[in-house]
Each structure stands twice: as C-alpha cells, then as structure tokens.
C-alpha cells in the first residue's frame, strides 16, 4: 500500500520533462559542438600576436599602446611566427604579411605596403612610411588619447595632441624602423640614444649564452609605454598651457616695446618656440619677433633670441658679437648696460639682473641691426 502510494506521488515530485520542441532544440545544440578543436573560453583574455626573436621599437610600442586600452589591458602577448598561432590572435602586429584593419592585422613588411599617415588619413601632412607602431597609433590613437586625457574623442585637445604625439614621438619610430634617414649624405654626428636604439639594446647580445628575448621584450614594452605617457603628460600639462602665455605675450607686445619685435613671457621656462612660430604668422600688422624676455628660476632675467627655424641653432638676430662670451663687469663695459650677467658664446641668449636691463639688451641689439644682418634679412624688410 505504502509503496504504491509513493510510486503514485513520485511523478508529482519530479519536474516535468521538457516539451518535444525543447528536447529537439537541445539535441540540435549538442550535435553542433566542435569535437576536434575546442573554442577559446569567453572569459579568456584577448591575444596580441607579434613576431618572436629579435625585437624592435615599433612592435614593442604597438603592443604597449594596445595594452593601454581597456579592451586589451589584460591581453596576452603571443610572440611567434607560426601562422596557426597567429590566426588565433585577436590582433596581429608587425608580422603575418598582411594589413587588414577590419581583421586587426597590422603588418608593414609586405612589398605592397606603402601607406603613410597622409595616405590613410587625408589631410595629415606626414609622408613617412608607417611601421606597426604608426598603424596602431593611426587606428587607435584618438580613442587611446581620449581615454588617457579623460575626455571624449571629439574634444579638440585630442586632435591637437594626436598630431603632436605623432609628429614628435611616433613618426620617429616609424622612420627608424623603415630605414628612413633624417638627412641626405653623411651625418655630422651619430645619434645613439634614441628610443629605438635603447629598445634594440634590450635584446641579448650575439655572444650571450641565453638568447631568450621574452624578458627583454617585456622590458621594452615598459620602456616605450613610460616614455609615451611621459611625453603625453608634458604636452597636456605644459605644452598646451604655454600656448595661452604666448598668445597673451603677442597681444601685449607693443606695450613691451614700440617695435613690436620683443615679447615678454609672464612666466619663464615655458616651451614657447613652436607656439610663437604658429601664432606669429597671424599677427596684424605682420611682424617678426626677434627677442623673448622672461625670468629664470632664480628670478633673474633672460633675453633670448628667436631661432631662424624651430630646431635651428642660428638666431634671427643674435646678440652683438662683441658681447659674446663676456660676463659681469666686462660685459657691462662693452655693452654700456650696467647689471649684465652673461652673454652666451654663440649670442643666442643673455642674462641681466633686472627686467629693464634685459629689455635694454634687446633694444640695443635692435639698434645695431643694420650692422649685424644683411639688408635682405626678414627682420628689416
């Protein structure tokens, strides 16, 4: 009696079987599961593929930039040339012989690849062939900078710093990796401390017993990431604020000197040259700035000559030759301006104890201009 009662109650205690359609669907899903090659877990970190062996600055920077993005911050770096292993990677840089951004393949070694920032981003001026670093920067740079700067990609600051970081950081890596020289002919001296050179020295030397490059590549990624972030921080917090100071100085230039050729910076030490060249072209009436005066860290004054070009060591109007290399009383006697501190041997900068003294040094040089420069010089046209 009791057993028959329990047997009758059991169906009520157990869950009902799924309907026929549901059972068919479960059977169908089970039947399509791969049996030979297991799929990667959805929780597995993404993989960034690059070549093994000797490493270079461009793929180290490409990998480091990707890992600054949230979606790749935990990515595994797979260093191999095995096509099957590369095929399993979410992003492949500097290997594989393929450039296909839709599939996140970013190699530049294939003969057919001739792309530059200018060709892939019309309107950009740079025509240096891209390396894997340049390709990653081109495709991910705006998103990366917006995240690092804590703003949106539409913020004008992102566009400004995107261009600045390419021109003054990434393009050098592209050029070095592609063997593009800065100059024609023989250089006057060797550059051996560039970022690319420092990355190269992290590889094992030819005669080291251990030729494993994995640890060195990790160090290389740390190195280039730190330098990239330091440079971005400088441009965000120093270079861009300096622009406002230069704009104000140009606006007030006639109050400093009637010539309009001397500007005074409200705070010394700011990076003013590039901003000056850019903003000077829009002045009305047109004027070519010859001198910048400002205070140094000790509170003394400097008069600095504006270079002919941004990276030039030649000045538009150098301080008089008779002043150069002199200091203190000797300089006071020659210049006729008491309180002088020094004039550099090349004449590009001088120092004075007071603002009026620095201004007098600039004005005296302007007064001697016809004897210092040729009539065709832009400052006297």
XYZ file of C-alpha atoms in Angstrom:
381
model
C 0.000 0.000 0.000
C 2.725 2.420 1.060
C 4.914 1.585 -1.969
C 2.036 2.027 -4.385
C 1.291 5.399 -2.771
C 4.927 6.582 -3.182
C 5.066 5.434 -6.787
C 1.964 7.443 -7.483
C 3.390 10.506 -5.739
C 6.822 10.425 -7.474
C 5.705 11.986 -10.778
C 4.290 14.912 -8.832
C 7.597 15.495 -7.041
C 9.840 15.421 -10.145
C 9.956 18.288 -12.676
C 8.033 17.604 -15.878
C 10.041 16.595 -18.950
C 10.660 19.353 -21.489
C 8.230 19.584 -24.384
C 9.120 17.845 -27.610
C 10.281 21.048 -29.375
C 12.624 21.976 -26.498
C 14.096 18.468 -26.420
C 14.763 18.690 -30.143
C 16.477 22.053 -29.756
C 18.784 20.807 -27.001
C 19.703 17.803 -29.100
C 20.490 20.065 -32.050
C 22.805 22.332 -29.965
C 24.659 19.355 -28.595
C 25.166 17.937 -32.058
C 26.971 21.043 -33.434
C 29.618 21.343 -30.714
C 33.124 21.051 -32.246
C 34.737 17.770 -31.468
C 38.326 18.344 -32.626
C 39.341 21.968 -31.790
C 37.930 23.389 -28.541
C 36.877 27.019 -28.699
C 38.564 29.639 -26.519
C 36.703 30.484 -23.359
C 34.680 33.664 -23.497
C 36.479 34.704 -20.311
C 39.947 34.178 -21.790
C 41.972 37.393 -22.242
C 42.497 38.649 -25.797
C 45.707 37.808 -27.601
C 48.059 40.216 -29.333
C 50.382 38.478 -31.763
C 53.780 39.694 -32.888
C 56.968 38.026 -34.083
C 59.439 36.292 -31.828
C 63.229 36.600 -31.914
C 64.980 39.969 -32.072
C 62.507 42.731 -31.255
C 62.321 46.351 -32.321
C 60.848 49.541 -31.024
C 57.854 49.585 -33.366
C 56.193 46.343 -32.274
C 57.069 46.997 -28.636
C 55.304 50.368 -28.885
C 52.391 48.886 -30.861
C 51.800 46.247 -28.174
C 52.246 48.759 -25.356
C 49.722 51.182 -26.887
C 47.158 48.430 -27.342
C 47.539 47.344 -23.734
C 46.771 50.897 -22.602
C 43.229 50.370 -23.961
C 40.688 48.778 -21.593
C 39.796 46.002 -24.013
C 43.422 44.895 -24.307
C 44.853 45.774 -20.889
C 44.980 42.108 -19.886
C 45.922 40.844 -23.333
C 48.392 38.014 -23.678
C 51.357 38.834 -25.918
C 51.977 35.891 -28.240
C 55.411 36.140 -29.841
C 55.593 33.692 -32.727
C 55.826 33.363 -36.491
C 53.612 30.253 -36.560
C 50.649 31.092 -38.864
C 48.261 28.867 -36.912
C 49.089 30.533 -33.615
C 48.841 33.982 -35.184
C 45.455 33.078 -36.648
C 44.114 32.554 -33.119
C 45.164 36.072 -32.050
C 42.688 38.929 -31.834
C 45.259 41.461 -33.099
C 48.490 40.809 -35.013
C 51.203 43.467 -35.355
C 54.468 43.562 -37.317
C 54.182 40.002 -38.640
C 51.997 37.987 -40.979
C 52.486 39.957 -44.186
C 49.018 41.479 -44.051
C 47.446 44.859 -43.463
C 43.714 44.482 -42.919
C 42.310 46.749 -40.189
C 38.890 45.081 -40.434
C 40.529 41.888 -39.163
C 43.045 43.715 -36.951
C 46.100 42.687 -38.966
C 48.780 45.377 -38.916
C 51.963 44.356 -40.704
C 54.012 46.700 -42.890
C 56.742 44.424 -44.269
C 54.938 43.204 -47.383
C 56.151 44.680 -50.666
C 52.708 46.056 -51.471
C 52.608 48.199 -48.331
C 53.467 51.862 -48.909
C 50.994 53.559 -46.593
C 51.705 56.756 -44.677
C 49.715 58.862 -42.258
C 48.956 61.142 -45.191
C 47.673 58.356 -47.450
C 45.477 56.696 -44.823
C 44.307 59.889 -43.145
C 43.828 62.510 -45.881
C 44.721 65.981 -44.696
C 47.590 64.873 -42.471
C 50.966 66.129 -43.756
C 53.268 63.252 -42.743
C 54.565 61.078 -45.554
C 56.836 58.746 -43.606
C 56.057 55.098 -44.284
C 54.206 53.641 -41.313
C 55.551 50.879 -39.111
C 53.376 48.698 -36.904
C 53.568 51.440 -34.259
C 52.255 54.046 -36.679
C 49.471 51.742 -37.850
C 48.264 51.073 -34.321
C 48.505 54.760 -33.478
C 46.589 55.730 -36.616
C 43.718 53.321 -35.947
C 43.540 53.504 -32.151
C 45.233 56.805 -31.296
C 42.186 59.060 -30.917
C 40.420 56.547 -28.717
C 43.545 55.979 -26.649
C 44.271 59.665 -26.094
C 40.667 60.433 -25.179
C 40.818 57.748 -22.527
C 44.193 58.855 -21.157
C 43.147 62.511 -21.124
C 39.784 61.765 -19.536
C 37.721 63.347 -22.279
C 35.860 62.478 -25.495
C 37.330 61.829 -28.925
C 35.501 64.945 -30.167
C 37.450 67.210 -27.782
C 39.709 69.489 -29.843
C 42.541 68.811 -27.392
C 42.546 65.172 -28.521
C 43.011 66.179 -32.142
C 45.770 68.640 -31.284
C 47.694 66.176 -29.134
C 47.113 63.339 -31.614
C 49.032 65.310 -34.242
C 51.663 66.464 -31.773
C 52.355 62.955 -30.445
C 52.657 61.547 -33.948
C 54.988 64.263 -35.205
C 57.204 64.280 -32.120
C 57.122 60.674 -30.968
C 55.599 58.034 -33.220
C 56.906 59.264 -36.591
C 60.491 58.854 -35.397
C 59.789 55.204 -34.562
C 58.196 54.705 -37.999
C 61.150 56.271 -39.791
C 63.838 54.386 -37.881
C 62.139 51.034 -38.362
C 61.709 51.641 -42.087
C 65.293 52.864 -42.534
C 64.398 56.444 -43.454
C 67.167 58.957 -42.729
C 66.617 62.470 -41.452
C 69.113 63.930 -43.896
C 70.865 63.450 -47.191
C 74.540 62.481 -47.185
C 76.768 61.780 -44.207
C 75.586 62.910 -40.770
C 77.849 65.216 -38.798
C 77.476 63.102 -35.652
C 75.869 59.842 -34.559
C 72.544 59.532 -32.753
C 72.772 56.507 -30.471
C 70.393 57.358 -27.627
C 67.078 57.383 -29.493
C 64.156 55.370 -28.189
C 64.631 52.799 -30.947
C 68.314 52.442 -30.083
C 67.549 51.901 -26.402
C 64.963 49.252 -27.233
C 67.440 47.490 -29.520
C 69.973 47.279 -26.696
C 67.499 45.274 -24.614
C 67.982 42.325 -26.983
C 70.558 39.701 -25.973
C 73.987 40.393 -27.414
C 75.260 37.978 -30.028
C 77.620 36.217 -27.634
C 75.328 35.781 -24.637
C 74.636 32.107 -23.837
C 70.949 32.833 -23.223
C 69.298 34.132 -26.398
C 65.759 34.217 -24.935
C 64.140 37.546 -25.891
C 60.898 37.284 -23.902
C 62.100 39.122 -20.790
C 63.764 41.803 -22.901
C 60.587 42.390 -24.898
C 58.601 42.942 -21.694
C 61.189 45.476 -20.584
C 60.952 47.142 -24.000
C 57.161 47.487 -23.696
C 57.573 49.024 -20.239
C 60.178 51.446 -21.577
C 58.182 52.700 -24.564
C 54.922 52.872 -22.592
C 56.548 55.021 -19.913
C 58.108 57.362 -22.472
C 54.849 57.677 -24.409
C 52.908 58.542 -21.253
C 55.575 60.987 -20.072
C 55.532 62.776 -23.413
C 51.736 62.943 -23.478
C 51.700 64.316 -19.921
C 54.191 67.017 -20.930
C 52.147 68.097 -23.935
C 48.890 68.113 -21.966
C 50.089 69.922 -18.847
C 52.997 72.034 -20.114
C 52.987 72.484 -23.881
C 49.309 73.352 -24.285
C 49.099 75.808 -21.337
C 52.182 77.556 -22.724
C 50.193 78.495 -25.811
C 47.974 80.794 -23.774
C 51.038 82.572 -22.365
C 52.485 83.121 -25.825
C 49.157 84.401 -27.148
C 48.970 86.910 -24.301
C 52.585 87.973 -24.857
C 51.953 88.627 -28.530
C 48.829 90.637 -27.686
C 50.837 92.820 -25.272
C 53.986 93.126 -27.412
C 53.550 96.836 -28.247
C 53.372 97.641 -24.543
C 56.766 95.971 -24.085
C 58.463 97.829 -26.929
C 57.081 100.075 -29.708
C 58.868 97.971 -32.328
C 56.599 95.006 -31.568
C 59.620 92.753 -32.035
C 60.149 91.945 -28.340
C 57.721 89.907 -26.288
C 57.699 89.282 -22.551
C 56.523 85.965 -21.142
C 54.568 86.169 -17.922
C 56.354 83.064 -16.664
C 59.751 81.807 -17.729
C 60.638 78.257 -18.632
C 57.583 77.539 -20.756
C 58.026 75.916 -24.214
C 57.295 78.951 -26.358
C 59.077 78.488 -29.675
C 56.652 76.301 -31.592
C 53.682 78.363 -30.430
C 55.436 81.559 -31.442
C 56.090 80.356 -34.993
C 52.493 79.212 -35.357
C 50.844 82.316 -33.881
C 53.254 84.879 -35.337
C 52.011 84.213 -38.866
C 48.560 85.504 -37.921
C 49.687 88.840 -36.468
C 48.255 92.011 -37.954
C 50.130 94.043 -38.924
C 52.717 91.357 -39.737
C 55.796 91.352 -37.543
C 58.749 89.020 -36.992
C 59.596 88.592 -33.329
C 63.315 88.921 -32.602
C 63.566 88.533 -28.803
C 61.777 86.959 -25.869
C 62.430 88.165 -22.326
C 61.468 86.235 -19.197
C 62.617 85.396 -15.683
C 64.616 82.297 -14.831
C 64.166 80.075 -11.769
C 66.390 82.370 -9.685
C 64.270 85.409 -10.539
C 66.888 86.938 -12.838
C 66.064 87.975 -16.382
C 66.910 86.379 -19.697
C 66.862 87.812 -23.193
C 66.677 85.017 -25.750
C 66.934 85.360 -29.497
C 64.271 83.680 -31.605
C 65.826 80.941 -33.783
C 65.527 81.165 -37.556
C 63.668 77.846 -37.522
C 62.206 75.670 -34.796
C 65.187 73.333 -34.420
C 67.823 75.713 -35.711
C 70.866 76.799 -33.704
C 71.031 80.045 -35.700
C 69.200 83.114 -34.409
C 67.117 85.552 -36.393
C 69.094 88.331 -34.741
C 71.888 87.247 -32.368
C 73.196 89.461 -29.600
C 76.213 91.563 -30.732
C 79.424 89.672 -31.356
C 81.415 91.997 -29.090
C 79.242 90.884 -26.142
C 79.557 87.155 -26.691
C 81.317 85.073 -24.085
C 81.610 88.001 -21.640
C 80.272 88.190 -18.088
C 79.514 90.701 -15.345
C 81.655 93.866 -15.282
C 83.442 93.062 -18.556
C 80.081 92.770 -20.282
C 78.806 95.933 -18.575
C 81.715 97.923 -20.010
C 81.353 96.637 -23.566
C 77.555 96.862 -23.720
C 77.171 100.052 -21.705
C 74.342 98.405 -19.764
C 75.077 98.000 -16.021
C 73.949 94.844 -14.297
C 74.630 92.335 -17.066
C 75.267 88.730 -16.068
C 76.402 86.975 -19.256
C 76.019 86.521 -22.990
C 76.449 83.042 -24.440
C 79.401 82.495 -26.767
C 77.028 81.926 -29.713
C 74.998 85.050 -28.922
C 71.636 83.293 -28.679
C 70.897 84.231 -25.055
C 71.954 86.680 -22.384
C 71.171 87.417 -18.772
C 70.573 90.533 -16.678
C 69.648 91.211 -13.089
C 66.566 93.284 -13.975
C 63.721 93.371 -16.458
C 64.734 96.811 -17.722
C 68.293 95.596 -18.216
C 67.200 92.592 -20.286
C 64.943 94.849 -22.309
C 67.831 97.279 -22.853
C 70.000 94.426 -24.166
C 67.304 93.527 -26.712
C 66.741 97.148 -27.718
C 70.461 97.802 -28.119
C 70.733 94.797 -30.417
C 67.793 96.029 -32.499
C 69.507 99.420 -32.788
C 72.635 97.735 -34.199
C 70.634 95.618 -36.615
C 71.828 97.129 -39.942
C 75.409 96.307 -38.993
C 74.533 92.828 -37.760
C 72.493 91.407 -40.611
C 72.136 91.789 -44.358
C 69.509 94.088 -45.912
C 67.638 91.045 -47.267
C 67.031 89.641 -43.773
C 63.295 89.298 -42.994
C 63.645 91.415 -39.861
C 64.478 94.556 -41.870
C 62.366 94.028 -44.937
